[in-house]
Coordinates of C-alpha atoms and ligand atoms in Angstrom, one line a residue:
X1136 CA 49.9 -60.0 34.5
X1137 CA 46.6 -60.2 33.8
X1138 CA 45.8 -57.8 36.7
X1139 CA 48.2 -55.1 34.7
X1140 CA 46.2 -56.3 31.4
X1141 CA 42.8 -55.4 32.8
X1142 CA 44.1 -52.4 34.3
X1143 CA 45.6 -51.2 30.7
X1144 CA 42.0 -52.0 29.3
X1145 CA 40.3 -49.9 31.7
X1146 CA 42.6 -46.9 30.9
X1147 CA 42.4 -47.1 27.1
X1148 CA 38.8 -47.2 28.0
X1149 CA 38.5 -44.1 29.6
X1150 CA 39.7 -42.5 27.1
X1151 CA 38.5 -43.8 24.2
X1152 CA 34.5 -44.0 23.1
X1153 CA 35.5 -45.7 20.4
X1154 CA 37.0 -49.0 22.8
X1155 CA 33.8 -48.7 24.9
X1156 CA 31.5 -49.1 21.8
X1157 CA 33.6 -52.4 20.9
X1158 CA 33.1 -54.1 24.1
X1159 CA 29.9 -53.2 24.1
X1160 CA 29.3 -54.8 20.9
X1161 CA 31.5 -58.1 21.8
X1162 CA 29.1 -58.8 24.4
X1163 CA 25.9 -58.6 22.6
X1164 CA 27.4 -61.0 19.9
X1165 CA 28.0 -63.4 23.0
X1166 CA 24.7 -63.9 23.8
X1167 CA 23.1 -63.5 20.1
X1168 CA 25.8 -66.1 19.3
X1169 CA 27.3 -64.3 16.4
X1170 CA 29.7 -65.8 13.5
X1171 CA 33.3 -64.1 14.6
X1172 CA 33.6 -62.8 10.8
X1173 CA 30.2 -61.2 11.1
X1174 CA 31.5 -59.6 14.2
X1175 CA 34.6 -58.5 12.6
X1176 CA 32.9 -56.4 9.8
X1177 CA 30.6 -55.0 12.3
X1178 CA 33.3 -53.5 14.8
X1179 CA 34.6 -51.4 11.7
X1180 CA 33.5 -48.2 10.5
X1181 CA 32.5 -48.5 6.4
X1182 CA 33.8 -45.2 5.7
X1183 CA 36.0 -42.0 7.6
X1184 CA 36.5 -38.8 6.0
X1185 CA 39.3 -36.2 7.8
X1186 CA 38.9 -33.0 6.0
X1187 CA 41.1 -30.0 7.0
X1188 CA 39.2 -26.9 5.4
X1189 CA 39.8 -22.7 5.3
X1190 CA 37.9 -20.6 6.5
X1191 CA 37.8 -16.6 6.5
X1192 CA 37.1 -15.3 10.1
X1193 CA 35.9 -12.1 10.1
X1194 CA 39.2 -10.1 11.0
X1195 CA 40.6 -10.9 7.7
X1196 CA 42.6 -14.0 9.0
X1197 CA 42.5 -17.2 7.6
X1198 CA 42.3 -20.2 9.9
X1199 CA 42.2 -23.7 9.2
X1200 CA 40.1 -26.2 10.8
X1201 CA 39.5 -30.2 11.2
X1202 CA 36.0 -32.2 11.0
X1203 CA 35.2 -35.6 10.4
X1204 CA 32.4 -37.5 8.9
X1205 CA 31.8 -41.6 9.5
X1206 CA 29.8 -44.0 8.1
X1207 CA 29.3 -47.5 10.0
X1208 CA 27.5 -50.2 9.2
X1209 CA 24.9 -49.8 6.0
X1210 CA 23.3 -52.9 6.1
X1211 CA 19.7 -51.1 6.8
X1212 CA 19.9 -48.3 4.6
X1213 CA 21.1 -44.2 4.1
X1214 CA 23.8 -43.1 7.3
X1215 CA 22.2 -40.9 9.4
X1216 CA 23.6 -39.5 12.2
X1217 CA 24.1 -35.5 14.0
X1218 CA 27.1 -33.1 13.6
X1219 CA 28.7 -32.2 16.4
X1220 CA 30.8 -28.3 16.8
X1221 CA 32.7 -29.3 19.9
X1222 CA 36.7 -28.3 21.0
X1223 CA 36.8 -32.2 21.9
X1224 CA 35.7 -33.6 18.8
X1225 CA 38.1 -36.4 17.8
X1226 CA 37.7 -39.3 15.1
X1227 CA 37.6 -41.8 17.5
X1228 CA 34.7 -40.4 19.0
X1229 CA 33.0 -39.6 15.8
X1230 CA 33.7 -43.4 15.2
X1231 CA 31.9 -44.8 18.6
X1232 CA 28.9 -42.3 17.8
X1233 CA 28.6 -43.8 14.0
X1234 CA 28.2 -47.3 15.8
X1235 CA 26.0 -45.9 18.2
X1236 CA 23.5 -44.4 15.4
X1237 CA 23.6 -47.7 14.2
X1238 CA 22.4 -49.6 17.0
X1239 CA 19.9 -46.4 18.1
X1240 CA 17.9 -46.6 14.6
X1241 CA 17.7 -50.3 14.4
X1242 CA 16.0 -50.9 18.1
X1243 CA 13.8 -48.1 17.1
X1244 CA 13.7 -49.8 13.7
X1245 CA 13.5 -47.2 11.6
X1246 CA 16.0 -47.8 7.8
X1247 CA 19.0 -46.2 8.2
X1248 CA 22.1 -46.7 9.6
X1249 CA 24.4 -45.2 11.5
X1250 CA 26.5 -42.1 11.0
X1251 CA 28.0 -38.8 12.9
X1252 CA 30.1 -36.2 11.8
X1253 CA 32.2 -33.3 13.6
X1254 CA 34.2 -29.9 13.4
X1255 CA 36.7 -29.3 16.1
X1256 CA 35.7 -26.1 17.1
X1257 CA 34.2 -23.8 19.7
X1258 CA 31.1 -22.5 18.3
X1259 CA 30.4 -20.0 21.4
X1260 CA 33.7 -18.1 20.0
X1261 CA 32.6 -17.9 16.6
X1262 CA 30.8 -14.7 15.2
X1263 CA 27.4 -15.8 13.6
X1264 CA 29.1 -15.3 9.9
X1265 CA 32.4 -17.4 10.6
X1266 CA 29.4 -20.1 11.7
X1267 CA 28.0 -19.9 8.7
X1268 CA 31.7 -19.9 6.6
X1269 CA 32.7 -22.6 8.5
X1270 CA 29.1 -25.0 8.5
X1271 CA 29.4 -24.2 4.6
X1272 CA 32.8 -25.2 3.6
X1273 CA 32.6 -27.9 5.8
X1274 CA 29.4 -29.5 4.0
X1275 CA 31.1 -28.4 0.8
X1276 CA 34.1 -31.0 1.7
X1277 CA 32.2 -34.0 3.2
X1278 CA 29.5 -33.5 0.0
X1279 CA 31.4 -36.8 -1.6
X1280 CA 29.4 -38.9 1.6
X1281 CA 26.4 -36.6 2.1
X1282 CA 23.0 -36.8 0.1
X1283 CA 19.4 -37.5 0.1
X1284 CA 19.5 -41.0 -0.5
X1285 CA 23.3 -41.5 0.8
X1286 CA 23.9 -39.5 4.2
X1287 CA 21.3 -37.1 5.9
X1288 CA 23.2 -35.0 8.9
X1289 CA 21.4 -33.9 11.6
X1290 CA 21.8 -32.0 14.6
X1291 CA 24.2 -32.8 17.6
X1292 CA 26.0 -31.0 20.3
X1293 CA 26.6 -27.2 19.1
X1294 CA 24.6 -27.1 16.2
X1295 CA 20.9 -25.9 15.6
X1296 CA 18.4 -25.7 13.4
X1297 CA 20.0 -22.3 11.8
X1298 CA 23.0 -24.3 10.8
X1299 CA 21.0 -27.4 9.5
X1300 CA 19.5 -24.5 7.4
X1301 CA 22.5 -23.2 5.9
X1302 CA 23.8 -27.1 4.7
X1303 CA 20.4 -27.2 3.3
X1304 CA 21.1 -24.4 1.3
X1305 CA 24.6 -25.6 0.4
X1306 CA 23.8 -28.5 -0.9
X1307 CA 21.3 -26.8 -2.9
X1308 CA 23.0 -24.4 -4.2
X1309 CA 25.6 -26.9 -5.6
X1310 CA 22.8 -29.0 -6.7
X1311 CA 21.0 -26.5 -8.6
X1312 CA 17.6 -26.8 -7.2
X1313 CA 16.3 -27.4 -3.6
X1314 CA 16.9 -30.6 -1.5
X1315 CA 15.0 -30.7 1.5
X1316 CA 15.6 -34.1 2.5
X1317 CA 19.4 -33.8 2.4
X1318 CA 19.2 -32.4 6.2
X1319 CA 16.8 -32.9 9.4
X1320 CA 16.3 -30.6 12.4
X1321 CA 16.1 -27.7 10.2
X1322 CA 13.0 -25.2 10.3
X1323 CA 9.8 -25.6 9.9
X1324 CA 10.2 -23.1 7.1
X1325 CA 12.0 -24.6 5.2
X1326 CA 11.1 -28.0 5.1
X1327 CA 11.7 -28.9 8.6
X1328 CA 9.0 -31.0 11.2
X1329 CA 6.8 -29.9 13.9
X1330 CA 7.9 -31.4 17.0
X1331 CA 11.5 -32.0 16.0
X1332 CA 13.1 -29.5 18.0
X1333 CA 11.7 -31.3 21.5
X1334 CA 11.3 -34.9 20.0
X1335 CA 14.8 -36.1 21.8
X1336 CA 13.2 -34.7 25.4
X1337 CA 9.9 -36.2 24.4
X1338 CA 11.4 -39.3 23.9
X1339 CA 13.5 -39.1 26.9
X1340 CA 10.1 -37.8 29.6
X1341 CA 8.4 -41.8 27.6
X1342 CA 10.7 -43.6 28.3
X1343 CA 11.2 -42.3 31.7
X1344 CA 7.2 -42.8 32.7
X1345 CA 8.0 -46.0 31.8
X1346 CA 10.9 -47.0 33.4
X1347 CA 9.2 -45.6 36.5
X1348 CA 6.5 -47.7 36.2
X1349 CA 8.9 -50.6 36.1
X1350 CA 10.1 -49.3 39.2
X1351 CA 6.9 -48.9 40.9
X1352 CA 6.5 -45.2 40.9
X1353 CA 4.9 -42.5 39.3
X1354 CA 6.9 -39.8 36.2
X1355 CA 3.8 -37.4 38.1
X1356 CA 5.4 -36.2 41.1
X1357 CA 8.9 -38.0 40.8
X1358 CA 12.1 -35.9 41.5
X1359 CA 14.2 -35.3 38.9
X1360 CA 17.9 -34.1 38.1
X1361 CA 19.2 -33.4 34.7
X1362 CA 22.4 -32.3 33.8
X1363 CA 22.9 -30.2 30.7
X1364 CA 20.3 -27.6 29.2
X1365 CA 21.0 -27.7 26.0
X1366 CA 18.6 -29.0 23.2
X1367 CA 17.7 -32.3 24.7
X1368 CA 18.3 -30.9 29.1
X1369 CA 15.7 -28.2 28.3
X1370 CA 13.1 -29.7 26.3
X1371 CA 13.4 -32.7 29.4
X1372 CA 12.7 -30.3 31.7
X1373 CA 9.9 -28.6 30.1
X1374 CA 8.3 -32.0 29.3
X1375 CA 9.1 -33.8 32.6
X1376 CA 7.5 -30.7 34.3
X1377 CA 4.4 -30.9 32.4
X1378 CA 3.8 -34.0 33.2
X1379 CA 4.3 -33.9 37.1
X1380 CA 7.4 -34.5 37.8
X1381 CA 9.1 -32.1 40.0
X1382 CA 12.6 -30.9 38.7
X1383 CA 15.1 -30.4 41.7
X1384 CA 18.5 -29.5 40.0
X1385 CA 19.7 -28.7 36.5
X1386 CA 23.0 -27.7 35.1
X1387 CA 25.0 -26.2 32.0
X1388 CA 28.0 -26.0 31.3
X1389 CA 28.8 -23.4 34.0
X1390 CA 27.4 -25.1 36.9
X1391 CA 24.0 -26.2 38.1
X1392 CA 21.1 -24.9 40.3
X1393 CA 19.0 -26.3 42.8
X1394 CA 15.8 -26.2 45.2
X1395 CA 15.0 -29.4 46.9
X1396 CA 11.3 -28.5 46.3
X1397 CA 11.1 -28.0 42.8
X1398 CA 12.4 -25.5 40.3
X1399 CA 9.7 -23.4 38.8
X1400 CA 10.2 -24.5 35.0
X1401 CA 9.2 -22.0 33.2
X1402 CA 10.4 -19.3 35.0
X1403 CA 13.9 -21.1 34.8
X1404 CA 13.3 -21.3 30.5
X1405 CA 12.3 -17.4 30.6
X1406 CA 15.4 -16.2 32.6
X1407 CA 17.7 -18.6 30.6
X1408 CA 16.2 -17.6 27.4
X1409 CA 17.0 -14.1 28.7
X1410 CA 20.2 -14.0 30.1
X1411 CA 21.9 -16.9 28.2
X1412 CA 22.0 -18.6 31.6
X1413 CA 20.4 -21.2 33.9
X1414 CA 22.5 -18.9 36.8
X1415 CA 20.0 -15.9 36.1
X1416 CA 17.5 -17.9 38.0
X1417 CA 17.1 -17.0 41.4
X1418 CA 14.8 -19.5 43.4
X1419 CA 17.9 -22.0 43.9
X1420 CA 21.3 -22.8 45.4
X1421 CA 24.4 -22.8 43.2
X1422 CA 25.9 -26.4 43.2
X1423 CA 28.4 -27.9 40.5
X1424 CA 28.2 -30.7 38.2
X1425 CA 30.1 -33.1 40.4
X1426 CA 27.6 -32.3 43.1
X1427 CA 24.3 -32.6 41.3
X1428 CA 25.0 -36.1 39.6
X1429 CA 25.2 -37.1 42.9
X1430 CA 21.4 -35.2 44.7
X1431 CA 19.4 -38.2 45.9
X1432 CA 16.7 -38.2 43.7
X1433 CA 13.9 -40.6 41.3
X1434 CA 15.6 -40.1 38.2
X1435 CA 18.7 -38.9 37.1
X1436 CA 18.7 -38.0 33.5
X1437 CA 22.6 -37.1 32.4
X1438 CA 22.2 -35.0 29.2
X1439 CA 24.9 -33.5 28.5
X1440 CA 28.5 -35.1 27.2
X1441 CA 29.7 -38.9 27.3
X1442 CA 32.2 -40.4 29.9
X1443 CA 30.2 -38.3 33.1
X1444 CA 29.7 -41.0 35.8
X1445 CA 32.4 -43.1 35.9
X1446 CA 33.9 -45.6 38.2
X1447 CA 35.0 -43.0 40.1
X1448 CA 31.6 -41.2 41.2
X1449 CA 29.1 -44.2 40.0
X1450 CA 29.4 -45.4 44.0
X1451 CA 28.2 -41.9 45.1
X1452 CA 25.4 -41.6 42.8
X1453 CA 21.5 -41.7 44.8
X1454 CA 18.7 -42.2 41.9
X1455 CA 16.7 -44.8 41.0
X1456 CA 16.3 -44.4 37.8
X1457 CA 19.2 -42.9 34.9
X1458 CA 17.8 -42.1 31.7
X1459 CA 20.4 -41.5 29.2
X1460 CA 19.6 -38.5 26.9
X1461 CA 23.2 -37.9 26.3
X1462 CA 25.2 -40.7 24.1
X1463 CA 27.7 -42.4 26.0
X1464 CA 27.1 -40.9 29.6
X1465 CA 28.2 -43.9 31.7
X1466 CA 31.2 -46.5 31.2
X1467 CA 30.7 -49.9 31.7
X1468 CA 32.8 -49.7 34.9
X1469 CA 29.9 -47.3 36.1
X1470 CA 27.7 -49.4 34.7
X1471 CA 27.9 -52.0 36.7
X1472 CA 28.6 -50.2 39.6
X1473 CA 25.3 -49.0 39.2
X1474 CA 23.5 -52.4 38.4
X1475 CA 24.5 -54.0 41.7
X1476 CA 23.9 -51.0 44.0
X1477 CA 19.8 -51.4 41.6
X1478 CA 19.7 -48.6 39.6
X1479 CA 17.4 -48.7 36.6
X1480 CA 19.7 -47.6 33.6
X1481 CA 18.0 -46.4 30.8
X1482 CA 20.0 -46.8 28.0
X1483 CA 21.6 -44.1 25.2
X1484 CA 20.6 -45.8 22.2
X1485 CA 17.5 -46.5 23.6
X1486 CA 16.6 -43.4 25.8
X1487 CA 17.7 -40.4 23.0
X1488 CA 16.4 -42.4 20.1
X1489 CA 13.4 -39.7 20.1
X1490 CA 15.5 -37.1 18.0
X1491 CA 16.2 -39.5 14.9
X1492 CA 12.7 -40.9 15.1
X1493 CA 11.1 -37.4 14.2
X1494 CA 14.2 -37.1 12.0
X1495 CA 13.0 -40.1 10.0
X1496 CA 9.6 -38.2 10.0
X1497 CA 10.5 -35.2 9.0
X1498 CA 12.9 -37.3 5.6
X1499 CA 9.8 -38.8 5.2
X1500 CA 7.5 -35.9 4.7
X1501 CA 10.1 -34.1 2.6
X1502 CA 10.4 -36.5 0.1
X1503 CA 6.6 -37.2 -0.2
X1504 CA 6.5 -33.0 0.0
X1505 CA 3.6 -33.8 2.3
X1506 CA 3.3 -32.2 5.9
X1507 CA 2.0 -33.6 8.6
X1508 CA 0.1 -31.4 12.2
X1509 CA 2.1 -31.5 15.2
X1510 CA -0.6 -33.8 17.2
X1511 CA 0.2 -36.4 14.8
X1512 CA 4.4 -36.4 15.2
X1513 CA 4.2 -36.0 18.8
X1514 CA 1.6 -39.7 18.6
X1515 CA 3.6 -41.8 16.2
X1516 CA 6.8 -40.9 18.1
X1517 CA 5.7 -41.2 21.6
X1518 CA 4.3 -44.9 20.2
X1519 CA 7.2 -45.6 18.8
X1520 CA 8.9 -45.0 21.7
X1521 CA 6.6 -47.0 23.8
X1522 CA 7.3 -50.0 22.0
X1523 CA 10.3 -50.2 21.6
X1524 CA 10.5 -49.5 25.5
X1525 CA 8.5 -52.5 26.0
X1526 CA 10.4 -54.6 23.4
X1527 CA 13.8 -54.1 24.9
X1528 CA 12.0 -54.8 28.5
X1529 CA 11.1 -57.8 27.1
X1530 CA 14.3 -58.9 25.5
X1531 CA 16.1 -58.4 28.7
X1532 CA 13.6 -59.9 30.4
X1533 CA 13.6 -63.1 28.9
X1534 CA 17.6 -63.2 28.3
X1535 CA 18.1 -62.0 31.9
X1536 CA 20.2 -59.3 30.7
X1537 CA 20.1 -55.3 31.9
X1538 CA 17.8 -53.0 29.3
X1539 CA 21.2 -51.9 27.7
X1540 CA 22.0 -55.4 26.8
X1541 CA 18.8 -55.8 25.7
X1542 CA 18.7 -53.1 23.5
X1543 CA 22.2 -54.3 21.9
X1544 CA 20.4 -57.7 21.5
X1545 CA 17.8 -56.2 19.6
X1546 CA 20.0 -54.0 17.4
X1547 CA 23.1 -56.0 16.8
X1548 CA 21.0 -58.9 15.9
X1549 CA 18.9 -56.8 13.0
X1550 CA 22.0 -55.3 11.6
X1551 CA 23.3 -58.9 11.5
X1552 CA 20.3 -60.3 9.9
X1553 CA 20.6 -57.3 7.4
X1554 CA 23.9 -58.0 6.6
X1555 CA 23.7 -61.5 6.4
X1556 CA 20.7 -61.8 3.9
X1557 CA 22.5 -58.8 1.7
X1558 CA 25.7 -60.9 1.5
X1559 CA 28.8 -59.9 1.1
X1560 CA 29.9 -58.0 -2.8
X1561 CA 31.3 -59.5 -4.9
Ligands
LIG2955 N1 22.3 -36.2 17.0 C1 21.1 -36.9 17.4 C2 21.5 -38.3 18.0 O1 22.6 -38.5 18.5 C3 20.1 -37.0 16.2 C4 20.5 -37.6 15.0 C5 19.5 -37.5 13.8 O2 18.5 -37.0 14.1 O3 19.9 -38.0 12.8 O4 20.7 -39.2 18.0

């Protein structure tokens, strides 16, 4: 019975983000102790919008499509949180990446609290003006949540800077006048900040010199394997590169390359930038996804989408370290698969937490219409980053926990304390 119960658990778990952000939860208020109540408002989203919108494609046709946008917990201050064009976008997982913001900006505490949005959609099979029909209408339906002081998006899986341009100018338009701070991850021309587009892979090659360190080796001349080359895989690369490390394998969506001494970097990020394609580069053997998450290597750093190393392949996997640039790449199954067999895991909230800290910046320097030089983004966020690092290594530490539990410790327990001092209205 309870055998079948477990087994049922684990299921719904696969498929749902959502159930894995709950459990992970539920175990951070057992160790910080926390009223059941308290724990009960925190396991729910504040609010869910489901918008179903028009929009004109450029044959003429009409074609209606779904997006989402969530607010969690808003103890700590505006929602923040990414937008994600994606053919899997659901609400439930809109929902577990809400939560996830939450947690993510209060370890790195920085005041906000957590948000994510979505379109179901395929952006690579959208003409560049049905993009910019749909990205406007859409910000046009979810305006009721989204504002300066209420709800800053962000970008997330298939969306870019161009798009966080065009909600700028939505907004503004409606407005009247021009809102900068409603949006981060836009250009620099516009308002955006130097050092946003790479700050998530920044974050991600800190964190990972220091986990190495923890581990007793060196980021300079580690190998590494990262799967996904989009915003977050390729800035990893480039930054890992630069500082020593030697980058073995790297995949998209297609597939994934790789030389066991070392792909040349920058070569790769021309021929890519070229063709479209990590498979342009020659200097490597084809391998697939499956095969590279499992190349021995120093540090595995899954960047791509959640749910990739699961029970199933968490046995086969050979690094030392996993840095998780992605949200949600391992389920607890894998996760403790890979905490008995001694892997460092680095973990999501903790590991990508790079992106919304120069998003913070650049909110920051757009309301106080005051810019600051690349040099000094690049410092505050790599210390930032830093501490944080050390602080969670030093919650798990003394709670003899795994950094991902230490991490929920940390943020759990300041949204708490947030909540709790607020009180509950009326
Ligand atoms: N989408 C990114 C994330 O998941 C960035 C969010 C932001 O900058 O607000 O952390």
């Amino acid at each position: 019975m309870v055998q079948t119960m477990l087994a049922e658990e684990r299921r719904t778990e696969e498929r749902s983000a959502y159930a894995i952000a709950i459990r992970q939860l539920e175990a951070a208020a057992y160790y910080l102790n926390l009223d059941r109540s308290l724990l009960e408002v925190l396991k729910h989203p504040r609010r869910e919008l489901i918008v179903h919108f028009p929009v004109k494609m450029d044959d003429g046709s009409i074609r209606v499509f779904t997006g989402y946008r969530v607010h969690h917990n808003p103890a700590r201050g505006p929602a923040k949180g990414g937008i994600r064009y994606h053919p899997e976008v659901t609400l439930d997982e809109t929902r577990a990446l809400a939560m996830w913001m939450t947690w993510k900006c209060a370890v790195v505490n920085i005041p906000y609290s957590g948000a994510k949005g979505g379109v179901v959609c395929d952006p690579k099979r959208l003409s560049i003006h049905e993009l910019e029909n749909l990205t406007r209408r859409y910000i046009t339906e979810i305006s009721i949540m989204v504002g300066p002081e209420s709800d800053i998006p962000a970008p997330d899986i298939g969306t870019n800077p161009q798009v966080m341009a065009w909600i700028m100018d939505t907004y503004s338009m409606h407005k009247g006048y021009t809102v900068p701070a409603v949006v981060t991850g836009k250009p620099v021309a516009i308002g955006g900040s130097e050092g946003r587009l790479e700050a998530t892979g920044r974050g991600v090659t800190v964190v990972a010199h220091e986990a190495a360190k923890l581990r007793g080796f060196q980021l300079d001349g580690a190998r590494v394997v990262i799967q996904g080359f989009g915003n977050v895989g390729s800035a990893t690369a480039k930054l890992m590169h630069q500082a020593g490390a030697k980058v073995i394998a790297i995949s998209d969506a297609r597939g994934g390359i790789y030389n066991p001494n070392g792909l040349d970097i920058p070569n790769l990020l021309h021929c890519a930038g070229r063709d479209g394609c990590i498979q342009a580069y020659r200097d490597a053997d084809q391998i697939t996804n499956k095969e590279l998450l499992e190349l021995p290597c120093d540090i595995l750093v899954p960047a791509a989408v959640h749910g990739v190393i699961t029970s199933e392949n968490a046995h086969n996997v050979r690094a030392k370290v996993i840095v998780e640039a992605a949200n949600g790449p391992l389920t607890p199954d894998a996760d403790r698969i890979l905490q008995d067999n001694g892997v460092l895991v680095v973990p999501d909230i903790l590991a990508n937490a790079g992106g919304v800290v120069v998003s913070y910046f650049e909110w920051v320097q757009d309301l106080q219409a005051f810019f600051w030089e690349e040099e000094e983004v690049n410092a505050r966020l790599e210390k930032v980053m830093r501490r944080s690092f050390e602080h969670v290594r030093q919650v798990a530490e003394k709670n003899k926990v795994d950094l991902r539990m230490g991490a929920y410790i940390i943020g759990v327990q300041r949204v708490a304390e947030a909540t709790t001092i607020r009180g509950i209205y009326p």
